[in-house]
Amino acid sequence: MKIFTYLSLIIFLGISSHVYADAIKKGKKLAFERKKGNCLACHLIEDGELAGNAGPPLLAMKARFPNKKDLFNKIWDATKSNPHTFMPPFGKHGILTKEEINLIVEYLYTL
């Protein structure tokens, strides 16, 4: 019985890690895509090309945003916490969907 349970756990974790890796890949694509997230227009990202320097570098994101919901909210509408920000309210203005922002958050948490 223990062998079956252990094997089931390995299979479950294998599938979960594949799904998670896929989410990170999609999130990175959205973050780098000029017509969607376009994070590189303003932020330095480790392996991004032609990065901007108007916004803070995107690194140590888990330490800076221990709660993923806070990072989601920042991307959804940064004007809530800073009415004078030049960061577009990506979610509020329909540039990104909730699902797309969640994918970007998963990617940013790897930085």
Tab-separated table of C-alpha atoms in Angstrom, residues 1-106:
chain	number	residue	atom	x	y	z
A	1	MET	CA	0.000	0.000	0.000
A	2	LYS	CA	2.806	2.458	0.828
A	3	ILE	CA	4.478	1.818	-2.531
A	4	PHE	CA	1.272	2.643	-4.389
A	5	THR	CA	0.824	5.856	-2.394
A	6	TYR	CA	4.439	6.897	-3.002
A	7	LEU	CA	4.148	6.145	-6.729
A	8	SER	CA	0.910	8.121	-6.938
A	9	LEU	CA	2.604	11.058	-5.238
A	10	ILE	CA	5.534	10.977	-7.690
A	11	ILE	CA	3.168	10.899	-10.666
A	12	PHE	CA	1.100	13.743	-9.205
A	13	LEU	CA	4.169	15.877	-8.515
A	14	GLY	CA	5.541	15.188	-11.981
A	15	ILE	CA	2.371	16.423	-13.603
A	16	SER	CA	2.183	19.408	-11.273
A	17	SER	CA	5.770	20.443	-11.950
A	18	HIS	CA	5.151	20.203	-15.712
A	19	VAL	CA	2.065	22.412	-15.415
A	20	TYR	CA	3.982	24.880	-13.231
A	21	ALA	CA	6.899	25.008	-15.697
A	22	ASP	CA	4.447	25.667	-18.515
A	23	ALA	CA	2.842	28.528	-16.549
A	24	ILE	CA	6.250	30.107	-15.970
A	25	LYS	CA	7.107	29.825	-19.665
A	26	LYS	CA	3.795	31.448	-20.666
A	27	GLY	CA	4.249	34.163	-18.038
A	28	LYS	CA	7.714	35.020	-19.318
A	29	LYS	CA	6.419	35.213	-22.874
A	30	LEU	CA	3.647	37.594	-21.786
A	31	ALA	CA	6.051	39.722	-19.735
A	32	PHE	CA	8.429	40.099	-22.678
A	33	GLU	CA	5.768	40.493	-25.389
A	34	ARG	CA	5.637	44.089	-26.637
A	35	LYS	CA	1.867	43.994	-27.265
A	36	LYS	CA	0.975	42.557	-23.856
A	37	GLY	CA	2.975	42.927	-20.622
A	38	ASN	CA	5.912	44.728	-22.188
A	39	CYS	CA	7.714	44.740	-18.831
A	40	LEU	CA	11.047	45.267	-20.595
A	41	ALA	CA	9.940	48.712	-21.756
A	42	CYS	CA	10.505	49.981	-18.213
A	43	HIS	CA	12.183	47.216	-16.193
A	44	LEU	CA	15.478	45.379	-16.255
A	45	ILE	CA	14.897	41.612	-16.285
A	46	GLU	CA	17.793	39.174	-16.034
A	47	ASP	CA	17.715	37.710	-19.554
A	48	GLY	CA	15.702	40.440	-21.289
A	49	GLU	CA	17.060	42.401	-24.217
A	50	LEU	CA	16.817	46.173	-24.620
A	51	ALA	CA	15.479	46.658	-21.107
A	52	GLY	CA	14.328	50.022	-19.863
A	53	ASN	CA	15.400	51.710	-16.662
A	54	ALA	CA	12.379	53.849	-15.817
A	55	GLY	CA	11.014	51.273	-13.364
A	56	PRO	CA	12.852	49.241	-10.741
A	57	PRO	CA	14.706	46.101	-11.854
A	58	LEU	CA	12.580	42.990	-11.530
A	59	LEU	CA	14.632	40.832	-9.203
A	60	ALA	CA	14.134	39.220	-5.799
A	61	MET	CA	10.403	39.376	-6.412
A	62	LYS	CA	9.500	36.856	-3.679
A	63	ALA	CA	11.355	38.978	-1.137
A	64	ARG	CA	9.820	42.215	-2.385
A	65	PHE	CA	6.301	40.777	-2.675
A	66	PRO	CA	5.967	37.875	-0.204
A	67	ASN	CA	2.240	37.799	-0.928
A	68	LYS	CA	1.522	37.028	-4.590
A	69	LYS	CA	-1.763	38.915	-4.344
A	70	ASP	CA	0.153	42.158	-3.683
A	71	LEU	CA	2.192	41.678	-6.851
A	72	PHE	CA	-0.976	40.794	-8.788
A	73	ASN	CA	-2.634	43.997	-7.522
A	74	LYS	CA	0.407	46.080	-8.495
A	75	ILE	CA	0.174	44.803	-12.069
A	76	TRP	CA	-3.640	44.984	-12.158
A	77	ASP	CA	-3.703	48.650	-11.119
A	78	ALA	CA	-0.565	50.300	-9.754
A	79	THR	CA	-2.433	53.616	-9.424
A	80	LYS	CA	-4.234	52.285	-6.332
A	81	SER	CA	-1.031	52.358	-4.290
A	82	ASN	CA	0.533	55.298	-6.150
A	83	PRO	CA	-1.787	57.631	-8.064
A	84	HIS	CA	1.224	59.304	-9.721
A	85	THR	CA	2.829	56.146	-11.112
A	86	PHE	CA	3.514	55.875	-14.809
A	87	MET	CA	2.959	52.104	-14.732
A	88	PRO	CA	-0.166	51.345	-16.753
A	89	PRO	CA	-3.073	49.665	-14.945
A	90	PHE	CA	-2.749	46.527	-17.076
A	91	GLY	CA	-5.773	44.719	-15.683
A	92	LYS	CA	-8.043	47.661	-15.040
A	93	HIS	CA	-7.616	48.857	-18.632
A	94	GLY	CA	-7.989	45.387	-20.160
A	95	ILE	CA	-4.422	45.132	-21.464
A	96	LEU	CA	-3.996	41.854	-19.577
A	97	THR	CA	-6.573	39.419	-18.249
A	98	LYS	CA	-6.549	38.078	-14.694
A	99	GLU	CA	-5.213	34.771	-16.036
A	100	GLU	CA	-2.408	36.518	-17.920
A	101	ILE	CA	-1.428	38.546	-14.858
A	102	ASN	CA	-1.357	35.376	-12.752
A	103	LEU	CA	0.977	33.774	-15.316
A	104	ILE	CA	3.256	36.816	-15.221
A	105	VAL	CA	3.279	36.715	-11.413
A	106	GLU	CA	4.335	33.048	-11.518
